PDB file of C-alpha atoms and ligand atoms in Angstrom:
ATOM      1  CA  UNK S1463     105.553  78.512 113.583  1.00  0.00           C
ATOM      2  CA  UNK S1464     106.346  78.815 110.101  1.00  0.00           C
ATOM      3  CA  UNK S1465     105.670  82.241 109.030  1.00  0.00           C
ATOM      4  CA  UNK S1466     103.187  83.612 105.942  1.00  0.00           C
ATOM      5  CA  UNK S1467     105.676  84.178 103.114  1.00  0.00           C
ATOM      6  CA  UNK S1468     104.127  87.548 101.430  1.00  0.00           C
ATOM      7  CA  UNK S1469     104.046  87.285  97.558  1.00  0.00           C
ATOM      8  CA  UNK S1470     105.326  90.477  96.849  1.00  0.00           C
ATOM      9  CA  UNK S1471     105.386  89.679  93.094  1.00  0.00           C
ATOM     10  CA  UNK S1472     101.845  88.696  92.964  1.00  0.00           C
ATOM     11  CA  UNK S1473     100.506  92.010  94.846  1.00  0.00           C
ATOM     12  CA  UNK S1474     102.821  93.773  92.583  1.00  0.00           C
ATOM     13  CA  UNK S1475     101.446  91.732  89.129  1.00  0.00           C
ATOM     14  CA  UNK S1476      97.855  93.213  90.607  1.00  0.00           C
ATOM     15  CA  UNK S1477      98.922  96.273  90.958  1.00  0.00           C
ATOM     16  CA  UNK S1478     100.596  96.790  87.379  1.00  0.00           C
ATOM     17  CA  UNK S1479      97.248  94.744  85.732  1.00  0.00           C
ATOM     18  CA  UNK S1480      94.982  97.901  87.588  1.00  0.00           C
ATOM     19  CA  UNK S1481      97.202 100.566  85.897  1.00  0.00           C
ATOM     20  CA  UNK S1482      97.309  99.631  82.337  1.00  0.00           C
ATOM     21  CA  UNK S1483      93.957  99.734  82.328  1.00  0.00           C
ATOM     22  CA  UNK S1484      94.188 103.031  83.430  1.00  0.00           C
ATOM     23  CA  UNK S1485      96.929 103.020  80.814  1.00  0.00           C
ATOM     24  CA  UNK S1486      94.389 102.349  78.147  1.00  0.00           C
ATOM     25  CA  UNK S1487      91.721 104.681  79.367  1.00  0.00           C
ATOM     26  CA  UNK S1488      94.368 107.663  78.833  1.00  0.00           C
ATOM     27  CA  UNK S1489      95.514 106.560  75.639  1.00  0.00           C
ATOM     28  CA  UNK S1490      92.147 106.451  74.276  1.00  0.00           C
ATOM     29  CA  UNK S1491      92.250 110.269  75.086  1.00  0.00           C
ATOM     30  CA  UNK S1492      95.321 110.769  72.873  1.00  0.00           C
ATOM     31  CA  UNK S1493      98.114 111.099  76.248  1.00  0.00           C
ATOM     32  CA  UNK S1494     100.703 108.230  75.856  1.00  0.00           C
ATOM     33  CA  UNK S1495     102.434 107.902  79.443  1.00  0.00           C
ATOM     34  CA  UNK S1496     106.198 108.397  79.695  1.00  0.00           C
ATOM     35  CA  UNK S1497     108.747 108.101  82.084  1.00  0.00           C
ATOM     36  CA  UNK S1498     112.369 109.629  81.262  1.00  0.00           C
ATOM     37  CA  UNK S1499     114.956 106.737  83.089  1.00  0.00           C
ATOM     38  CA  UNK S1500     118.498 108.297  84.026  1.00  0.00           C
ATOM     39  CA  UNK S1501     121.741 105.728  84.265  1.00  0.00           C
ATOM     40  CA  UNK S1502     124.971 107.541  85.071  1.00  0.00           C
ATOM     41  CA  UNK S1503     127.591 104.607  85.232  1.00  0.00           C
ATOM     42  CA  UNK S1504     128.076 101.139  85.676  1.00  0.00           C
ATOM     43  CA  UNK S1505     126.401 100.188  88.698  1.00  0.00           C
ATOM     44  CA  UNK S1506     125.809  96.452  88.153  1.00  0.00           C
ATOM     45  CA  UNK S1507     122.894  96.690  90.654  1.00  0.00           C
ATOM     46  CA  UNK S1508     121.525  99.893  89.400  1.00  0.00           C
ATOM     47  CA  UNK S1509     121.587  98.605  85.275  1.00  0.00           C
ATOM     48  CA  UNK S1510     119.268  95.797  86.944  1.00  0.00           C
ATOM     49  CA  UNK S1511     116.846  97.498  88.455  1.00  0.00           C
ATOM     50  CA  UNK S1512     116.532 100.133  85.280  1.00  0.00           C
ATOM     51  CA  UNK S1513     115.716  97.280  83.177  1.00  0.00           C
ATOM     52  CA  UNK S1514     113.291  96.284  85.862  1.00  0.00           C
ATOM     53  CA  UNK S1515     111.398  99.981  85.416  1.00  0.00           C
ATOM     54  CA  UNK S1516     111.328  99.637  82.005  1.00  0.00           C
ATOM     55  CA  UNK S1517     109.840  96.578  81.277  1.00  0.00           C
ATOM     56  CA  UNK S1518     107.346  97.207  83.829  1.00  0.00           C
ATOM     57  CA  UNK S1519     106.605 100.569  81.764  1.00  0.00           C
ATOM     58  CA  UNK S1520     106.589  98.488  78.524  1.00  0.00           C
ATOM     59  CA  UNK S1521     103.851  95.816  80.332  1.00  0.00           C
ATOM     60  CA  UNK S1522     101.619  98.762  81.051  1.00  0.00           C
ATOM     61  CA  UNK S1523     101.709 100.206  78.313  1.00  0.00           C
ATOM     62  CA  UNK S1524     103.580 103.229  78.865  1.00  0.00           C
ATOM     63  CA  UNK S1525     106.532 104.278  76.740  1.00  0.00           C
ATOM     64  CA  UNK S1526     110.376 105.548  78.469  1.00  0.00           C
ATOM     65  CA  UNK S1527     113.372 107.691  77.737  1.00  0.00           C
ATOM     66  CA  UNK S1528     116.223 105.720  79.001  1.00  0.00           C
ATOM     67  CA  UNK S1529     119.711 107.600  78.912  1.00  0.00           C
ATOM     68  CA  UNK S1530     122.811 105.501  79.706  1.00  0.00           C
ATOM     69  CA  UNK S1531     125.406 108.131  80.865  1.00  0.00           C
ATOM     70  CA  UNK S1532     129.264 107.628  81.208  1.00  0.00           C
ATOM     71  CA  UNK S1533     130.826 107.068  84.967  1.00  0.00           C
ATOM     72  CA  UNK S1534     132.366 110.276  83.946  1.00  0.00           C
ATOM     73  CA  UNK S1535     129.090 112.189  82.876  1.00  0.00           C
ATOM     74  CA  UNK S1536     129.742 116.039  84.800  1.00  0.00           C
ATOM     75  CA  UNK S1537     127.044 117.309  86.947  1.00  0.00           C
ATOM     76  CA  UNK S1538     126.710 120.107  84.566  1.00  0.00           C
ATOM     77  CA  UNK S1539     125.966 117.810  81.900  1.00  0.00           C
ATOM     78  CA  UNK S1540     123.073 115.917  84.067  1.00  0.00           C
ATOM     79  CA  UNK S1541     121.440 119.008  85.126  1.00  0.00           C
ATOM     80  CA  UNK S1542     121.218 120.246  81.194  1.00  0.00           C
ATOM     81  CA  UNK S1543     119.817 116.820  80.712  1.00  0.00           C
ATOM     82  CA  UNK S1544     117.319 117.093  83.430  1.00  0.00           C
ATOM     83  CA  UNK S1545     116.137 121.067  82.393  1.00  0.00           C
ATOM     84  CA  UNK S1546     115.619 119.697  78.745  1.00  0.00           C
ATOM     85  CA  UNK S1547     113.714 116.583  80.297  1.00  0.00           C
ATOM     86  CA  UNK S1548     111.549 119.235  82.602  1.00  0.00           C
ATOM     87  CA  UNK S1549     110.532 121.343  79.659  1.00  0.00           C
ATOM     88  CA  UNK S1550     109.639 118.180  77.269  1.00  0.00           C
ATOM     89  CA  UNK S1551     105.666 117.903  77.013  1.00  0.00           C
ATOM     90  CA  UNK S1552     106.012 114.726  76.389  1.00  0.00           C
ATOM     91  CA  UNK S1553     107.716 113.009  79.397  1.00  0.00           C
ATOM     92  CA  UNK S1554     105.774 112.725  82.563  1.00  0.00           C
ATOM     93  CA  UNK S1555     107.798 111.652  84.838  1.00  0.00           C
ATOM     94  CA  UNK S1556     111.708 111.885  85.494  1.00  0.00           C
ATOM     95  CA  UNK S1557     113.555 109.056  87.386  1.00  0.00           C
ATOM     96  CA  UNK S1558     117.739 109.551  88.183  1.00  0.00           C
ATOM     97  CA  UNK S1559     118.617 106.353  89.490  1.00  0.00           C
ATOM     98  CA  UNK S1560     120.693 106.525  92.807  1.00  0.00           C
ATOM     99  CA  UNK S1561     123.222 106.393  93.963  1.00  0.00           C
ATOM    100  CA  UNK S1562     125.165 108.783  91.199  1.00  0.00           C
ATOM    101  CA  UNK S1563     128.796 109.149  90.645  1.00  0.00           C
ATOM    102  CA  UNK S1564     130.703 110.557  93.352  1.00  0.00           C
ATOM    103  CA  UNK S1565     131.447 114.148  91.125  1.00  0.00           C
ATOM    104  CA  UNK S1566     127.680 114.823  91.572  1.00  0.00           C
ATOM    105  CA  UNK S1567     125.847 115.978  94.389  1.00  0.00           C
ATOM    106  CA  UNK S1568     122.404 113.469  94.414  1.00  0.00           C
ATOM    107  CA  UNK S1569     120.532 116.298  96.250  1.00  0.00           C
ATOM    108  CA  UNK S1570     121.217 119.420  93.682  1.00  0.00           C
ATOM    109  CA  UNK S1571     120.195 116.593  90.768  1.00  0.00           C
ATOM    110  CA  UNK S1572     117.357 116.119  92.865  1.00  0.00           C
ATOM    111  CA  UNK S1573     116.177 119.822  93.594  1.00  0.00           C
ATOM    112  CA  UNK S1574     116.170 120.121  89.537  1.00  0.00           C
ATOM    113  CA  UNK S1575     113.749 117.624  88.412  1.00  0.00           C
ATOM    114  CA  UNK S1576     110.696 119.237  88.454  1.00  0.00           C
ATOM    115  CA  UNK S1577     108.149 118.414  91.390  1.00  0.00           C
ATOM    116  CA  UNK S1578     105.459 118.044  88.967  1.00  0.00           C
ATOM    117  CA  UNK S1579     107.846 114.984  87.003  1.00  0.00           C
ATOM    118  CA  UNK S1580     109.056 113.853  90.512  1.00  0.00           C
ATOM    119  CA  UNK S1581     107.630 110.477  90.474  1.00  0.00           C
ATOM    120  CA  UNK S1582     110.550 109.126  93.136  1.00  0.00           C
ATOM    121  CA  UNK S1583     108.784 111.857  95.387  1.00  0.00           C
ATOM    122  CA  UNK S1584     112.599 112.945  96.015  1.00  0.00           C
ATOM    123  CA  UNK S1585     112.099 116.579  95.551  1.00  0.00           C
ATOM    124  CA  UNK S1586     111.760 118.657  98.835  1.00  0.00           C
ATOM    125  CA  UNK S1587     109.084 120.103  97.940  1.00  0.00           C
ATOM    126  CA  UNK S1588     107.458 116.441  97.743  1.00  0.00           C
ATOM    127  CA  UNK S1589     109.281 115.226 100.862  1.00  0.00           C
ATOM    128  CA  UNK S1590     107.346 118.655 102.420  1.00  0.00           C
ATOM    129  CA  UNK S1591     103.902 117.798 101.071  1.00  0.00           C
ATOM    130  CA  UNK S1592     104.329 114.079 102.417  1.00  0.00           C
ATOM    131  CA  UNK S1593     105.098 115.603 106.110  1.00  0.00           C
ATOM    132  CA  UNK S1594     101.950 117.693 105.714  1.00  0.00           C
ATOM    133  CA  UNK S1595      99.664 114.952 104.274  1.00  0.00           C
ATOM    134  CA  UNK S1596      99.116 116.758 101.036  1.00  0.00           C
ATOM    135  CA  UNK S1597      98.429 115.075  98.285  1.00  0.00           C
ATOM    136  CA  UNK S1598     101.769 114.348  96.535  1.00  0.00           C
ATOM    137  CA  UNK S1599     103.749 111.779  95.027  1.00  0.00           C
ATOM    138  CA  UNK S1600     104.876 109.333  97.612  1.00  0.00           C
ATOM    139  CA  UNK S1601     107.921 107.403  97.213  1.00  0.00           C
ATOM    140  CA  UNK S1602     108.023 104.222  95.818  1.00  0.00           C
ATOM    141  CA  UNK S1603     109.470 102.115  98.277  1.00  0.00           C
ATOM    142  CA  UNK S1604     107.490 102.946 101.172  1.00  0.00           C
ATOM    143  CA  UNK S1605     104.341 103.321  99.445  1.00  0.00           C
ATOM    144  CA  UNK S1606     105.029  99.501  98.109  1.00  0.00           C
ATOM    145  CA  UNK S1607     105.636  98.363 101.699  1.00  0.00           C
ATOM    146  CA  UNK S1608     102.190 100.412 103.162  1.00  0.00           C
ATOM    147  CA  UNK S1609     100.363  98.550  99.982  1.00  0.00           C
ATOM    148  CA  UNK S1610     101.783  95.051 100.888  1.00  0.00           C
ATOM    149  CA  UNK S1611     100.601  95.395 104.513  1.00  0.00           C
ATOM    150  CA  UNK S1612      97.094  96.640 103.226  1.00  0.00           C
ATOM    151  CA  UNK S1613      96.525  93.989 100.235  1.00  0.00           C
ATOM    152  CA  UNK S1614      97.650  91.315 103.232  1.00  0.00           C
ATOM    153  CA  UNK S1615      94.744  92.152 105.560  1.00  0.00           C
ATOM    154  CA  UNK S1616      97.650  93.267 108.328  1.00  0.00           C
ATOM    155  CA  UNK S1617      96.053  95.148 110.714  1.00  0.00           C
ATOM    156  CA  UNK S1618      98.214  98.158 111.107  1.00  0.00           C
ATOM    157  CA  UNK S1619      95.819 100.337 113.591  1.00  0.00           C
ATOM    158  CA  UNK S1620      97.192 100.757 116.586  1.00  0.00           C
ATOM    159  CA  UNK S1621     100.343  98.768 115.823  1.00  0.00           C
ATOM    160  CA  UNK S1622     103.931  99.242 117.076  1.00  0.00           C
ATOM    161  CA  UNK S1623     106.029  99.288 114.025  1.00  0.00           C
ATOM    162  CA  UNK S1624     109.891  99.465 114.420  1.00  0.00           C
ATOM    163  CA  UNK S1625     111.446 100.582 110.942  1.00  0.00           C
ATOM    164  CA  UNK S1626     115.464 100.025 111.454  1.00  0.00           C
ATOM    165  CA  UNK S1627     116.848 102.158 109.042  1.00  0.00           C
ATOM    166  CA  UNK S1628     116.462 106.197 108.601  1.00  0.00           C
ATOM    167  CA  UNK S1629     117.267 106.375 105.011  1.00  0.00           C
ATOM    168  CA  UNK S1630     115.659 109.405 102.988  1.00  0.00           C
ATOM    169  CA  UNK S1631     114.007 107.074 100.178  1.00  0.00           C
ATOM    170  CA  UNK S1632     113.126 104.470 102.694  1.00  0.00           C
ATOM    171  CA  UNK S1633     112.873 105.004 106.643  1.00  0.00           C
ATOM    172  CA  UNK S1634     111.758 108.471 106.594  1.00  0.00           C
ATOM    173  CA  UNK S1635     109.061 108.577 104.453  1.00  0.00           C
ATOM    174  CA  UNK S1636     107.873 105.165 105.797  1.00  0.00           C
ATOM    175  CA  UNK S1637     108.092 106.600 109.020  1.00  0.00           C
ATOM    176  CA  UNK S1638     105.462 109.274 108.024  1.00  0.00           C
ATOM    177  CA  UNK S1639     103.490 107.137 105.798  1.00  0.00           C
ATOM    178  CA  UNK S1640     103.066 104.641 109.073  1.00  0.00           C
ATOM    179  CA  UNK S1641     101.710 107.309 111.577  1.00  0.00           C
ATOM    180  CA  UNK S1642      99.144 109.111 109.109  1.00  0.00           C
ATOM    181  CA  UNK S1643      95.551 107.883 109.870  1.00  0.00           C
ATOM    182  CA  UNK S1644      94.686 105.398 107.348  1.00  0.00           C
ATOM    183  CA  UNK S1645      97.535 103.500 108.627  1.00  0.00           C
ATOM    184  CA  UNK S1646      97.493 104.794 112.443  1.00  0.00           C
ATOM    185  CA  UNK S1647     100.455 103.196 113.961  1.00  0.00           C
ATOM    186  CA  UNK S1648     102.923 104.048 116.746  1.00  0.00           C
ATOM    187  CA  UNK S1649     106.225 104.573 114.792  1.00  0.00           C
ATOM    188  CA  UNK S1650     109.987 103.959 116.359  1.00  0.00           C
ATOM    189  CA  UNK S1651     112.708 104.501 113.838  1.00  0.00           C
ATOM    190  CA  UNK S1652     116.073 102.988 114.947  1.00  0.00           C
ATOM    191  CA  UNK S1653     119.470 103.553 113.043  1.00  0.00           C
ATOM    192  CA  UNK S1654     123.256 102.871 114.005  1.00  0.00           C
ATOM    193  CA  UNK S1655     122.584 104.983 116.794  1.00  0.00           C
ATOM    194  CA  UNK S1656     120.405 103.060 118.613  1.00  0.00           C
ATOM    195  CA  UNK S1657     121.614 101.560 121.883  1.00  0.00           C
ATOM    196  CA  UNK S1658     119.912  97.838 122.830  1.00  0.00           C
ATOM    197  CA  UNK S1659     118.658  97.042 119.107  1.00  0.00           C
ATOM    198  CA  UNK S1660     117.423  93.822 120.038  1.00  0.00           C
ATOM    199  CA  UNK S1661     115.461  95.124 123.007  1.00  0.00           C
ATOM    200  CA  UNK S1662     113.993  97.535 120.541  1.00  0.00           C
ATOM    201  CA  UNK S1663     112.868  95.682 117.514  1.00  0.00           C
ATOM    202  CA  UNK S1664     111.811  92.766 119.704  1.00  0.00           C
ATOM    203  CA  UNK S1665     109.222  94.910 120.475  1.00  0.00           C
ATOM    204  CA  UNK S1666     107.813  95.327 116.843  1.00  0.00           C
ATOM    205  CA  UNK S1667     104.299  93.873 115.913  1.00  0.00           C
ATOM    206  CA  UNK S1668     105.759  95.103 112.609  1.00  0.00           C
ATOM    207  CA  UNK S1669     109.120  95.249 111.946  1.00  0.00           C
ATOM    208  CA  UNK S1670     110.916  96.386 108.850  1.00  0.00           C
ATOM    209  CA  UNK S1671     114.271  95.949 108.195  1.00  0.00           C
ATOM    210  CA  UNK S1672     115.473  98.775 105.895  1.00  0.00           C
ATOM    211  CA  UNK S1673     119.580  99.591 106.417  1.00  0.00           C
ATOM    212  CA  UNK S1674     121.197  97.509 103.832  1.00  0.00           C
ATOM    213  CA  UNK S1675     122.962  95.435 106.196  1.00  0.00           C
ATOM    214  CA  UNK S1676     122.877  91.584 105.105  1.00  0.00           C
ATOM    215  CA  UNK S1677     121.331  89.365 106.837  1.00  0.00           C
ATOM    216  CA  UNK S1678     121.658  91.629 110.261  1.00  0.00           C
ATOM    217  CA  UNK S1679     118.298  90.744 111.607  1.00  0.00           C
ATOM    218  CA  UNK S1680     118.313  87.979 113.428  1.00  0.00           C
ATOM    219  CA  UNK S1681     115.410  85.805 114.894  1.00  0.00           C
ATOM    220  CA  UNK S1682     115.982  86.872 118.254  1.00  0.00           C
ATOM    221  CA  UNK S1683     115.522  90.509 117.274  1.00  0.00           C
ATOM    222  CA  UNK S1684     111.782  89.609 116.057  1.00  0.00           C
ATOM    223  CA  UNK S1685     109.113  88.748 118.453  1.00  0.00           C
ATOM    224  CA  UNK S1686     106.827  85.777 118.405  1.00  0.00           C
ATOM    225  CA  UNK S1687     104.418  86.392 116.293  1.00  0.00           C
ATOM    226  CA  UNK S1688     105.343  89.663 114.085  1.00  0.00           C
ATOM    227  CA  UNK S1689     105.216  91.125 110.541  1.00  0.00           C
ATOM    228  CA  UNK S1690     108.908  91.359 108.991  1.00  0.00           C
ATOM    229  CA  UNK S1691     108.729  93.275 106.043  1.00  0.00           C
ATOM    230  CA  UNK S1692     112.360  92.703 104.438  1.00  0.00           C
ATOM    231  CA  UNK S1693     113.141  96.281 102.272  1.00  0.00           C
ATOM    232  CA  UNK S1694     117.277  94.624 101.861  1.00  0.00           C
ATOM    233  CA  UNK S1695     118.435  93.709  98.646  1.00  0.00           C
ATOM    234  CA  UNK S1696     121.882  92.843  99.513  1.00  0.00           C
ATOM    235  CA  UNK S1697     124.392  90.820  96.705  1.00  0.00           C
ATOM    236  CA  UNK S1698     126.417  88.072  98.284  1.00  0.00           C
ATOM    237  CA  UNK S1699     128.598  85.579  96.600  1.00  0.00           C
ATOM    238  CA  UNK S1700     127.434  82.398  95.745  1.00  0.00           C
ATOM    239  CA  UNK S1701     129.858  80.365  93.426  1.00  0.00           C
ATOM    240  CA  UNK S1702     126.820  77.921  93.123  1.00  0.00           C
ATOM    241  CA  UNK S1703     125.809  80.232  90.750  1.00  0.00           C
ATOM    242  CA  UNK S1704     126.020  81.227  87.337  1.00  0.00           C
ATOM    243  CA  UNK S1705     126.097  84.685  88.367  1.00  0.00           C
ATOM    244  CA  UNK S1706     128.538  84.456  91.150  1.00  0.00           C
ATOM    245  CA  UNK S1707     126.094  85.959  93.622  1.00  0.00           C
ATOM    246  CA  UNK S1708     122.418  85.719  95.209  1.00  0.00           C
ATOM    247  CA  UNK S1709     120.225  88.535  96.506  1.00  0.00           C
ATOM    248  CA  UNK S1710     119.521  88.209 100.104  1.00  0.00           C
ATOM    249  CA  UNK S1711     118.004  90.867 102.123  1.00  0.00           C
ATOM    250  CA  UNK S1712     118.562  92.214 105.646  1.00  0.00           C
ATOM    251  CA  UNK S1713     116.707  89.581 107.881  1.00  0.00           C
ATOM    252  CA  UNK S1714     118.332  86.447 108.390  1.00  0.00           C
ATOM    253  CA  UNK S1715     115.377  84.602 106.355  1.00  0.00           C
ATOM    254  CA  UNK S1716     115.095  81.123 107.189  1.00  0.00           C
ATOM    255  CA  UNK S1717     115.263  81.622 111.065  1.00  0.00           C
ATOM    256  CA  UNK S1718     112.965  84.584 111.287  1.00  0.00           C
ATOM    257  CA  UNK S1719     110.061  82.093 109.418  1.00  0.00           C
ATOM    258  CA  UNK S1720     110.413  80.142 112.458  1.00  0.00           C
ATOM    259  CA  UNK S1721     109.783  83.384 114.473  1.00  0.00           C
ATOM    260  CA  UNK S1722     107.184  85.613 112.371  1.00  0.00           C
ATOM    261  CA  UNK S1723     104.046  85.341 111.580  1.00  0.00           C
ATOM    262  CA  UNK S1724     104.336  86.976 108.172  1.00  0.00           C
ATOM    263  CA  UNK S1725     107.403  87.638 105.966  1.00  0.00           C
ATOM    264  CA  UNK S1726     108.629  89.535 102.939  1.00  0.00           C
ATOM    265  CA  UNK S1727     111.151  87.408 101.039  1.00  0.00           C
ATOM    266  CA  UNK S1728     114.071  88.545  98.834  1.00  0.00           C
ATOM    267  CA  UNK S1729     113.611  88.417  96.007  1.00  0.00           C
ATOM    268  CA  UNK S1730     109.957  88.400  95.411  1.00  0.00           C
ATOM    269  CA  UNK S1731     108.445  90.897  98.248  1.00  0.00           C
ATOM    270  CA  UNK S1732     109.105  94.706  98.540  1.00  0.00           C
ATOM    271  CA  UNK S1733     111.356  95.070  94.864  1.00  0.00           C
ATOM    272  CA  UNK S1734     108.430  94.606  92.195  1.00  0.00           C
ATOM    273  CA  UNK S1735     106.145  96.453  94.436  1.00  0.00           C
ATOM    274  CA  UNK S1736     108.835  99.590  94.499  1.00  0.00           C
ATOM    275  CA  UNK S1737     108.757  99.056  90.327  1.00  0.00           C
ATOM    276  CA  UNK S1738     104.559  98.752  90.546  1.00  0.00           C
ATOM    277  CA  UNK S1739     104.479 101.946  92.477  1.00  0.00           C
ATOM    278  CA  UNK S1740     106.473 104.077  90.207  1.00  0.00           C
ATOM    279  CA  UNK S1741     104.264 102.543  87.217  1.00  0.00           C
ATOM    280  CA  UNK S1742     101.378 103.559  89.228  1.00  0.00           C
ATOM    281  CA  UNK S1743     103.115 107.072  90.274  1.00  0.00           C
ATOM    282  CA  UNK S1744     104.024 108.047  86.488  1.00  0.00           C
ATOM    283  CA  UNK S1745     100.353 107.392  85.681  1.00  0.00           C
ATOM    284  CA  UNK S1746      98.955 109.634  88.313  1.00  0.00           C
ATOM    285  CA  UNK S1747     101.440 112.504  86.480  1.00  0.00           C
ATOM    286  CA  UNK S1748     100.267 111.647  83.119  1.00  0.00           C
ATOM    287  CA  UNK S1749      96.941 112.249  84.167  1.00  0.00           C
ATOM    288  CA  UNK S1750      97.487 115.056  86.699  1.00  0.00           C
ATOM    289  CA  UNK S1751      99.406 116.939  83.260  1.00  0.00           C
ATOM    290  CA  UNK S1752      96.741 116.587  81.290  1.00  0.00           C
ATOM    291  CA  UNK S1753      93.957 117.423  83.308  1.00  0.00           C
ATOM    292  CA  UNK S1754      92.637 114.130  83.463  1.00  0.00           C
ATOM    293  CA  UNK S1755      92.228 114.087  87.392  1.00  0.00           C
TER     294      UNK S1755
HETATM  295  N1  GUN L 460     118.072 103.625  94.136  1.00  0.00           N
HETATM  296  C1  GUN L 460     117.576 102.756  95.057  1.00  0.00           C
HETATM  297  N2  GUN L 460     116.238 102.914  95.179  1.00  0.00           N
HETATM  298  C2  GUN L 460     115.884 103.893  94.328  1.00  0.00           C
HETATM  299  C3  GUN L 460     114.632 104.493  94.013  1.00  0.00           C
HETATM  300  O1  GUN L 460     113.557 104.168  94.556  1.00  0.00           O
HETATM  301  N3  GUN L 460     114.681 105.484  93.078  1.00  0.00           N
HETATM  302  C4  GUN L 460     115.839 105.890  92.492  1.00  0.00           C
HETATM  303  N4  GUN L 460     115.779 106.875  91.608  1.00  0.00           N
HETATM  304  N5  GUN L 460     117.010 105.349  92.772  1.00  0.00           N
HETATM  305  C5  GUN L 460     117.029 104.357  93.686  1.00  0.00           C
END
C-alpha cells in the first residue's frame, strides 16, 4: 500500500485564504490585526519559524511587532517587554517563541502574557479553559493536527488514537482536543515511560508521532492501514545540501507509506498548519477585543 500523503500546505493555504477575508471584513471596521512576535537569541530553528509567522501575518493582511532580543536578554527585561506589550491597544496577540534562554523560566514568561493576547493558548488559565471545553484559544499545533484530520474526511469517531509524546504545546492539549465530542476518540498518550511502545502504537487507527525524536517511528510500530500524523521537525545533516541539513520528522517516512494509509510529511504537513492556526487564532482576538464577536 502506498499511503495518502496529506498536503499539509494546501489545507494550510485554505485556511490562511478564509482568514484574510475575515482580515478585510475587520479592517473595513477600522481594527488592523496585530500580533507582537518575541525572539530571545539565536536559535537557528526558532529565527525560521518567526519568519514563517510573519509572513503568514503579512499574506493575511495583518500587521506584527517582531522584537529580536540578545541570548543575554534578563528575564526582567522580557517580562517589562511583555507588561508594555499587554497594555498596548494596539497588539492583539502576544507570541514568545520557545524554547527561551536558559536564565528565564518559559512558564513565569508565560503566566505574564495576558490570557486575552494568549494566542499560543500557553497561559494556564487557557490550558484550564481547554480541559473544561470553554471556549478559549487552543494551541496551534494541535488545533492544526485536529483540522488536518477534519479537512481529510478521517473519520475520527470512535477511533483509537495513540499520541507518543506528552509535551505541554503538543501531546497534552491534543490529548484533550482528541476526546472532546466533535472529535470523540479513545485517547492513549505514551511518553519515555511507556513499556512495549511498539505493542502500543501498533494499535493506533491514528497515530501521531509528537516527541522530537528523528525518525523513531518505525513501520513496524504502525498498523496496516493507519493515519500517521508526523508533528517532528527534526534537523539532520545532509552535506548534499546547500544548507548542510534537511528537516525530517519523527516517523521513519518512506517505510511507514508502505504501512499507512494516510501520512503527514515533513516538511509540508503539520508546520504551515501550526502558522495557519495562529493567523486564524490572532484574528479571533482582534475581533473578540473589539467586540466584533
Ligand atoms: N516553539 C515550538 N512550537 C512553538 C509554538 O507553537 N509557539 C511558540 N511560542 N513557540 C514554539
Amino acid at each position: 500500500m502506498s499511503a495518502k500523503i496529506i498536503d499539509g500546505a494546501q489545507i494550510a493555504a485554505d485556511l490562511r485564504a478564509d482568514v484574510a477575508k475575515d482580515v478585510e471584513k475587520i479592517k473595513a471596521k477600522g481594527v488592523q490585526p496585530t500580533l507582537a512576535v518575541i525572539l530571545v537569541g539565536n536559535d537557528p530553528a526558532s529565527q525560521s519559524y518567526v519568519k514563517g509567522k510573519t509572513n503568514a501575518l503579512h499574506e493575511v493582511g495583518m500587521n506584527d511587532r517582531t522584537f529580536r532580543l540578545p541570548e543575554t536578554t534578563t528575564q526582567d527585561e522580557l517580562l517589562k517587554l511583555i507588561k508594555e506589550l499587554n497594555a498596548d491597544k494596539l497588539v492583539n496577540g502576544i507570541l514568545v517563541q520557545l524554547p527561551l534562554p536558559k536564565q528565564i523560566d518559559p512558564d513565569t514568561v508565560i503566566e505574564t502574557i495576558s490570557p486575552e493576547k494568549d494566542v499560543d493558548g500557553f497561559h494556564p488559565v487557557n490550558v484550564g479553559k481547554l480541559l473544561l471545553g470553554h471556549d478559549t484559544f487552543i494551541p496551534c499545533t494541535p488545533h492544526g493536527v485536529i483540522h488536518l484530520l477534519k479537512r481529510t474526511g478521517i473519520e475520527t469517531s470512535g477511533a483509537k488514537v495513540v499520541i507518543v509524546g506528552r509535551s505541554n504545546i503538543v501531546g497534552k492539549p491534543l490529548s484533550v482536543l482528541m476526546m472532546n465530542k466533535d472529535v470523540n476518540a479513545t485517547v492513549t498518550v505514551c511518553h519515555s515511560g511507556t513499556k512495549n511502545l511498539p505493542e502500543v502504537t501498533r494499535e493506533a487507527d491514528i497515530l501521531v508521532a509528537a516527541m522530537g525524536k528523528p525518525q523513531f517511528i518505525k513501520a513496524d510500530m504502525i498498523k496496516k492501514g493507519a493515519v500517521v500524523i508526523d508533528v517532528g521537525v527534526n534537523r539532520i545533516d545532509d552535506s548534499s545540501k546547500k544548507s548542510g541539513f534537511r528537516l525530517v520528522g519523527d516517523v521513519d517516512f518512506e517505510p511507514a507509506c508502505e504501512i499507512a494509509s494516510a501520512i503527514t510529511p515533513v516538511p509540508k504537513g503539520v508546520g504551515p498548519m501550526t502558522i495557519a492556526m495562529l493567523v486564524a487564532n490572532t484574528l479571533v482576538a482582534a475581533k473578540r477585543q473589539n467586540g466584533l464577536e
